[in-house]
Coordinates of C-alpha atoms in Angstrom, one line a residue:
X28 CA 21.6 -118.0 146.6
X29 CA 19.3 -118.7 143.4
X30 CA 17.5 -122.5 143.0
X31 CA 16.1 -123.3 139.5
X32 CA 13.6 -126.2 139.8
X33 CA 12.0 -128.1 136.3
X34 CA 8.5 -126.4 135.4
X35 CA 5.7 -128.5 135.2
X36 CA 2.7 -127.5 133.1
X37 CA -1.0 -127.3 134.8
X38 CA -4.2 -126.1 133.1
X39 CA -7.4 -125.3 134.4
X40 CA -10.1 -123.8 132.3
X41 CA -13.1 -120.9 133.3
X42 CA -14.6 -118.8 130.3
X43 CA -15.6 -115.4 131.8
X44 CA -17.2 -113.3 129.8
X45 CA -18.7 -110.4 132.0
X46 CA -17.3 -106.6 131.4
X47 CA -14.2 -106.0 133.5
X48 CA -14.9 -103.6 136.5
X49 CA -12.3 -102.0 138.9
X50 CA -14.8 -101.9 141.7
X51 CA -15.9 -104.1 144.7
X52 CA -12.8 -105.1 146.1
X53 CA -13.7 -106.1 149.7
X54 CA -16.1 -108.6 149.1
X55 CA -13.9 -110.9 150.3
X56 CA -11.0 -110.7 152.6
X57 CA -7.7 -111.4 151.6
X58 CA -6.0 -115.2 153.1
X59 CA -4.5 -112.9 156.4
X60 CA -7.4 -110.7 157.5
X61 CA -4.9 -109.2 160.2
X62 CA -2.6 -107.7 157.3
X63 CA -5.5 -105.2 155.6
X64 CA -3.4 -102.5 156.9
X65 CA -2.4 -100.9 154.0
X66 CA -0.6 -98.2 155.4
X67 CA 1.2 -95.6 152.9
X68 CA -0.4 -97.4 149.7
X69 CA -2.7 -95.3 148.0
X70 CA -4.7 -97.1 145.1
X71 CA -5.2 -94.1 143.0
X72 CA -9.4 -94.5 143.2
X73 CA -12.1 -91.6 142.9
X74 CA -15.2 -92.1 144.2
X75 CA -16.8 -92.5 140.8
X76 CA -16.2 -94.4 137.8
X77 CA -16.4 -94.2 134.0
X78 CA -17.2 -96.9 131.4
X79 CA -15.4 -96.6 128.4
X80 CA -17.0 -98.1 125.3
X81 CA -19.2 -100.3 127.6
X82 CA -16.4 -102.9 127.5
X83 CA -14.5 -101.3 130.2
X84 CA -15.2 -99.4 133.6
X85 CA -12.7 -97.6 135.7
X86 CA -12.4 -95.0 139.0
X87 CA -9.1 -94.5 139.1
X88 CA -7.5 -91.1 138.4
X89 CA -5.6 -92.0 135.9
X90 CA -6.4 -94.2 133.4
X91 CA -5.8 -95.2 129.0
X92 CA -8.0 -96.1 126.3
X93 CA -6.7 -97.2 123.0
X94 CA -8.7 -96.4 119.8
X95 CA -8.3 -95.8 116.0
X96 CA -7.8 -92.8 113.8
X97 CA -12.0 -91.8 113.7
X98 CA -13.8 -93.8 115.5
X99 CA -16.1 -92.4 118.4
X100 CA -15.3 -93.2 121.8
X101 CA -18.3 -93.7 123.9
X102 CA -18.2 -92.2 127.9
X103 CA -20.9 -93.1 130.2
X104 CA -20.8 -92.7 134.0
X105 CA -23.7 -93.5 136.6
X106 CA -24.1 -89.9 138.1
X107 CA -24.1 -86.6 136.6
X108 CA -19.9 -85.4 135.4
X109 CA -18.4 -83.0 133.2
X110 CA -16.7 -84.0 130.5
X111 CA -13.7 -81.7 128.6
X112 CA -11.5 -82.4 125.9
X113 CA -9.7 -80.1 123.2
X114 CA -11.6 -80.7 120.6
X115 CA -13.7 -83.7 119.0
X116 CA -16.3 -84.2 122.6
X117 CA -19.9 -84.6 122.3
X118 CA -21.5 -84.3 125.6
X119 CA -25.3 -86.3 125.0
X120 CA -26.4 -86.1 128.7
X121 CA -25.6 -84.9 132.4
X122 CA -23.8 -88.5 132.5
X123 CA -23.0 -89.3 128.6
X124 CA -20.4 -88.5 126.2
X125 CA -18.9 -89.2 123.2
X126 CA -15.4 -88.2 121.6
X127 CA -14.1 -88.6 118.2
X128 CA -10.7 -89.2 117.5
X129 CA -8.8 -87.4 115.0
X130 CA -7.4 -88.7 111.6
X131 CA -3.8 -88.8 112.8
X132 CA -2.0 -91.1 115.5
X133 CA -1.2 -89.7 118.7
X134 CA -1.9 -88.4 122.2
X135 CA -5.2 -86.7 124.0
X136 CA -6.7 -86.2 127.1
X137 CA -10.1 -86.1 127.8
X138 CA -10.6 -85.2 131.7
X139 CA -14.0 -85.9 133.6
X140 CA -14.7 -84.8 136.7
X141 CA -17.7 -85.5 139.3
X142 CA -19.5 -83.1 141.4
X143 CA -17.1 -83.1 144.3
X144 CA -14.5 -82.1 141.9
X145 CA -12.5 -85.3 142.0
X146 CA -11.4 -85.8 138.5
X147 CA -10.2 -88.8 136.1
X148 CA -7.8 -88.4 133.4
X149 CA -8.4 -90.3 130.3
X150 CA -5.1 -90.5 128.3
X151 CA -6.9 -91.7 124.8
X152 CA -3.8 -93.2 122.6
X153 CA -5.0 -93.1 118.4
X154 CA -3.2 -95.6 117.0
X155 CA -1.0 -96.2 114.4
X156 CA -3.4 -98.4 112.0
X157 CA -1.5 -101.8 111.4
X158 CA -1.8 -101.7 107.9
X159 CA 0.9 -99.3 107.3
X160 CA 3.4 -102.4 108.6
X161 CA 5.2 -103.0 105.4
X162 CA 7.5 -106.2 105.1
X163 CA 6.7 -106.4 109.0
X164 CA 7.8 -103.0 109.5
X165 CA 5.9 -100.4 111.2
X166 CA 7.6 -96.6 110.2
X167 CA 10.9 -97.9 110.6
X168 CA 10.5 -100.1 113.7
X169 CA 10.1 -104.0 113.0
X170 CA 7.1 -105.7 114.3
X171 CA 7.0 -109.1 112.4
X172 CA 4.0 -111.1 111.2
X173 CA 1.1 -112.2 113.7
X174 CA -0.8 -115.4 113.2
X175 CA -3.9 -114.7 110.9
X176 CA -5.9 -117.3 112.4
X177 CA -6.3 -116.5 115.8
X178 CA -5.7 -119.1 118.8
X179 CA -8.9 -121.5 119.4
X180 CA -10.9 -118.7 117.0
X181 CA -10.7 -116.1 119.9
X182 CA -10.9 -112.9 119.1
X183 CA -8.2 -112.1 122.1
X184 CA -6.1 -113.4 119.3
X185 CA -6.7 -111.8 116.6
X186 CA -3.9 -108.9 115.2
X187 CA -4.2 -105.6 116.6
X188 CA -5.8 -103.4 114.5
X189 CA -3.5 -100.5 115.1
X190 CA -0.1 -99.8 117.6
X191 CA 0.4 -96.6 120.3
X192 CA 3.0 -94.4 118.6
X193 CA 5.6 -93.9 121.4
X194 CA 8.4 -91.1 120.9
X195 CA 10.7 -90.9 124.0
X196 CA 8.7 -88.0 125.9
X197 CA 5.6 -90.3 125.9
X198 CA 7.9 -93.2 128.4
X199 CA 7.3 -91.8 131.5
X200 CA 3.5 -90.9 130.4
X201 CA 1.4 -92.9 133.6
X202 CA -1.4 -95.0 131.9
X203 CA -2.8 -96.1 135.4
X204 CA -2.1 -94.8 139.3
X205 CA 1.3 -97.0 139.5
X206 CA 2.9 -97.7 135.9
X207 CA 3.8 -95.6 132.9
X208 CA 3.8 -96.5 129.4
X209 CA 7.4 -97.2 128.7
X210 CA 7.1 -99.8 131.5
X211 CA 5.0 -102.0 129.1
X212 CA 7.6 -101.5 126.1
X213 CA 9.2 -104.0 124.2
X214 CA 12.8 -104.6 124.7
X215 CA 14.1 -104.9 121.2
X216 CA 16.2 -102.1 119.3
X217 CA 15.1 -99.3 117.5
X218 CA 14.7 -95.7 117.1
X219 CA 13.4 -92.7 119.2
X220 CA 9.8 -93.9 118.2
X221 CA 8.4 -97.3 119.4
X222 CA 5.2 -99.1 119.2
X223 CA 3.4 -100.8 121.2
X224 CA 0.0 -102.3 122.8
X225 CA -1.2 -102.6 125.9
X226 CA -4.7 -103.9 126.5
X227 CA -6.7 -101.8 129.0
X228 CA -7.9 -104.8 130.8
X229 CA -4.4 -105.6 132.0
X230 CA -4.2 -102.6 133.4
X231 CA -7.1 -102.9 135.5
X232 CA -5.6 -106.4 137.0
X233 CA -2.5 -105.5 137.5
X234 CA -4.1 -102.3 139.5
X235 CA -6.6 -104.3 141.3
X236 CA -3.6 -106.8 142.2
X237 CA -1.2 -104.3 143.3
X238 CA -3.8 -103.5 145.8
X239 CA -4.7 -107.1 147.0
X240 CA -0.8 -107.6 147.8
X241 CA -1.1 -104.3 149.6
X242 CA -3.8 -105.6 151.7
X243 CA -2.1 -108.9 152.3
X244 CA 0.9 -107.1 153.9
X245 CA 3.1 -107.0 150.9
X246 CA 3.8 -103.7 150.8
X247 CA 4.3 -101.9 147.7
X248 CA 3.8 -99.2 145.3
X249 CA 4.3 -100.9 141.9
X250 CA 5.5 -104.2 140.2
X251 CA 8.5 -104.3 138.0
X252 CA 7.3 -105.2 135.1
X253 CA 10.0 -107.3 133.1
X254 CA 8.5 -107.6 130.0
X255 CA 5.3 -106.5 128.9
X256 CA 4.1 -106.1 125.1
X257 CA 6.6 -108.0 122.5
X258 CA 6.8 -107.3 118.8
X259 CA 6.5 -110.8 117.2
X260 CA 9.8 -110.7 116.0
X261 CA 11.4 -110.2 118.9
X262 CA 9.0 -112.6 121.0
X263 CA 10.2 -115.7 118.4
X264 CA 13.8 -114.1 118.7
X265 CA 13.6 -115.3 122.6
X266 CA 11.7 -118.7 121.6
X267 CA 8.2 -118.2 122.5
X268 CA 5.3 -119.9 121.4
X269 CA 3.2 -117.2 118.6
X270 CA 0.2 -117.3 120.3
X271 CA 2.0 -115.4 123.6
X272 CA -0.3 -113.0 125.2
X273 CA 2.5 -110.3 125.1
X274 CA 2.8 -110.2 121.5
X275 CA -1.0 -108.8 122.3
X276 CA -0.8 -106.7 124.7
X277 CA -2.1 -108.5 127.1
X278 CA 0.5 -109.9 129.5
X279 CA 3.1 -108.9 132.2
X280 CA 6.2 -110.5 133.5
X281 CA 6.1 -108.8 137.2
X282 CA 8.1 -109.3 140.5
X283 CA 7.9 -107.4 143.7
X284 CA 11.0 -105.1 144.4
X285 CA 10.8 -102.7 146.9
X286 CA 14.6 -102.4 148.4
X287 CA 15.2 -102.2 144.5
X288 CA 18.3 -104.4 143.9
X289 CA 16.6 -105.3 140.7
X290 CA 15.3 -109.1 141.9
X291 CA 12.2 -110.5 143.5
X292 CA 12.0 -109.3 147.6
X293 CA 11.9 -112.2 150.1
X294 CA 8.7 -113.0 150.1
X295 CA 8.3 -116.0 152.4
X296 CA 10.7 -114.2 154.8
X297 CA 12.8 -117.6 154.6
X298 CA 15.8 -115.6 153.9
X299 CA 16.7 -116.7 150.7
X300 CA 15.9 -115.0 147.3
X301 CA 14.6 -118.3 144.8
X302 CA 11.8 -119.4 143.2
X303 CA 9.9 -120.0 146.0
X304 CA 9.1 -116.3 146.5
X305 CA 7.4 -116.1 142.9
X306 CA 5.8 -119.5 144.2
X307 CA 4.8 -117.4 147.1
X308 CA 3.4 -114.2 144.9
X309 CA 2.0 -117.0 142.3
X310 CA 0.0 -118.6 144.9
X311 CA -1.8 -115.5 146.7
X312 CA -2.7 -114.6 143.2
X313 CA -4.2 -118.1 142.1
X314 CA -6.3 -117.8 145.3
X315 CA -7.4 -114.5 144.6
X316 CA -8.6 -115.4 141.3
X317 CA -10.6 -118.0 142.4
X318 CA -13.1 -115.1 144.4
X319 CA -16.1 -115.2 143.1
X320 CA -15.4 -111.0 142.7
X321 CA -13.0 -112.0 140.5
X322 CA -14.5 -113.4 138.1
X323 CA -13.7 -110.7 135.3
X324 CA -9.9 -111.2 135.5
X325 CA -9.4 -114.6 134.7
X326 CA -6.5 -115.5 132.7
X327 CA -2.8 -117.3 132.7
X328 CA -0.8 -117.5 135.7
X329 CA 3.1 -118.4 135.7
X330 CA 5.5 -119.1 138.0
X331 CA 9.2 -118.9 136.8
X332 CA 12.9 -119.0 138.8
X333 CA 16.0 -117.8 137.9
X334 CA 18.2 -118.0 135.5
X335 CA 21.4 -116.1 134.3
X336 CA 19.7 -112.8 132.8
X337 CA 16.7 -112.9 135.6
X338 CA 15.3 -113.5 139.0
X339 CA 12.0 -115.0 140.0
X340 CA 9.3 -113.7 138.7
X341 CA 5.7 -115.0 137.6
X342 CA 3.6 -114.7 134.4
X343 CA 0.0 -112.9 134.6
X344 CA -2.4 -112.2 131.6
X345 CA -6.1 -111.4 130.6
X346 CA -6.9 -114.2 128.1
X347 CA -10.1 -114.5 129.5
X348 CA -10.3 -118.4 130.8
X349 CA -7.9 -119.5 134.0
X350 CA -4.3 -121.1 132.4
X351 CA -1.8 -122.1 135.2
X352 CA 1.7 -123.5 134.5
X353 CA 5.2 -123.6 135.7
X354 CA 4.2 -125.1 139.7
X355 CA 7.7 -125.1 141.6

C-alpha cells in the first residue's frame, strides 16, 4: 500500500558560512541515546584529516576533489603526512602540500598517509572546462543552458566552471566510504562518456548522515540515491524549477533500502511502506540539522511520497541556508 498526500511548502532561513568539517560528530547525541549501537557500520574515518583548498576538510579514506585543467590544489593537514602523487606534487612542509593539475581532463590520485600508516585517497577529477559546451553540448553529450544570473546573487548558483569526464570504467569509481560516482549521474541518454558535478560538500553530508541514521538504529551501509546531479536539459525535461540544486551538483534524492526491493524500508515499523517513512527519515534529519555541530550543513530538506515511477523518498542539499518544504 502507497498513500500520496498534497505537499505543502515551509521555509525557514539560517546563513552558515563556516568551512565544512567531517569531524566532531558526538557532540550531541542522537533523539534515541539507547540505539548508538552501530553494530556492522563502519564510517570509513582515519584518525586524521586533510583540508583541501581551505574550503573543505575531510578523514575519511576515501574521498574527491574537483578542480580545473592547471590550477594548484592546496593540501594541508594538522600533523606531520606524506604526501605522493604521479607527477605534479609539491610537498612545502612536514604537513603541506600542493598539486598541480595537468592541462587535460581526467582522473588522479594523490594518496596521504599519517604516521601510523593509515592512509586517505584523494581521487582529484580535472574537469572538462564548460566552455567547450557548444549549442549546450558538451563533446557530444547535451547539457543545456544554466541561468547566468545566479539565484539571490549566490555564488552556489553560479554555472560550473568545468564538468567530471565520466567514461563507463569511471561508474563504479568510490568518491566517498559508501557511494561511487555513477551513483550521482544524471539519468538522461547519451554515450559511453557522461558528465557530471558533484560538489564535495554533499558528499560530506550525505557521509556524516549516513552515520547519524546508523547511530539512531537505522541500519545501513548507503542511501539509494535516486537522482543526483541533472543536466539542465534534462532537469526542465522533468519540470523543475532552473535554480534546482541538482543541476549544480549539489543535491540528492535518497531513500533508505536495505532488503533492496528498490523502495523506501519501513521506517516507522507501522507496517506499511508510504510517505510517512520519508516523513520519518525527513524528520530525524531536520532535527539533526538544528545541532549546533551542525551548523556547516545547512541546506534544503524535502519530503516526497509516491507516485507511479517512485517510492518515498526525501530531498537533501548544501545551499548553505535551512529550506524545508513538502511536510506530509
Amino acid at each position: 500500500m502507497k498513500m500520496i498526500k498534497l505537499a505543502t511548502l515551509g521555509l525557514a532561513l539560517t546563513v552558515s558560512t563556516l568551512p565544512a568539517r567531517a569531524s566532531d560528530l558526538a557532540a550531541t547525541a542522537p533523539p534515541d541515546p539507547a540505539a548508538r549501537e552501530t553494530a556492522g557500520f563502519d564510517a570509513g574515518r582515519v584518525g586524521f584529516s586533510v583540508r583541501i583548498n581551505n574550503e573543505i576538510e575531510a578523514d575519511y579514506r576515501t574521498f574527491a576533489t574537483l578542480v580545473m585543467p592547471g590550477d594548484l590544489v592546496s593540501l594541508s593537514s594538522a600533523e606531520a603526512v606524506t604526501y605522493s602523487a604521479e607527477y605534479g606534487l609539491d610537498t612545502l612542509s612536514p604537513t603541506e602540500a600542493s598539486w598541480r593539475a595537468p592541462d587535460t581532463p581526467g582522473h588522479h590520485v594523490i594518496e596521504i598517509r599519517n604516521s601510523s600508516g593509515e592512509l586517505i585517497r584523494l581521487n582529484a577529477f580535472v574537469l572538462r572546462p564548460a566552455t567547450e559546451i557548444e549549442a549546450g553540448v558538451l563533446q557530444g553529450y547535451a547539457i543545456g543552458q544554466y541561468p547566468q544570473e545566479p539565484y539571490r546573487g549566490h555564488d552556489a548558483y553560479l554555472p560550473p566552471a568545468g564538468f567530471i569526464e565520466v567514461p563507463p570504467e569511471l561508474h563504479d569509481l568510490p568518491i566517498s566510504p559508501h557511494f561511487t560516482l555513477g551513483q550521482f549521474l544524471c539519468k538522461q541518454e547519451g554515450g559511453p562518456v557522461r558528465y557530471a558535478v558533484v560538489r564535495e560538500r554533499l558528499l560530506l553530508k550525505l557521509e556524516r548522515l549516513l552515520e547519524e541514521v546508523n547511530a539512531h538504529g537505522w541500519r545501513t551501509d548507503g542511501f539509494v540515491v535516486m537522482s543526483g546531479y541533472r543536466t539542465p536539459v534534462y532537469n526542465a525535461g522533468i519540470g523543475n524549477g532552473r535554480y534546482s540544486r541538482h543541476v549544480y551538483g549539489g543535491a540528492a534524492d535518497i531513500y533508505i533500502d536495505e532488503d533492496g526491493d528498490g523502495i523506501m524500508d519501513d521506517l516507522n515499523r507501522d507496517g506499511v511502506i508510504d510517505r510517512q517513512d520519508a516523513a520519518a527519515l525527513y524528520d530525524f534529519i531536520d532535527r539533526t540539522l538544528a545541532r549546533p555541530d551542525w551548523t556547516d550543513f545547512h541546506g534544503g530538506l524535502g519530503e516526497y511520497g509516491s507516485t507511479s515511477a517512485h517510492g518515498p523518498f526525501v530531498h537533501v542539499d548544501e545551499r548553505g541556508w535551512n529550506a524545508r518544504w513538502g511536510r506530509s
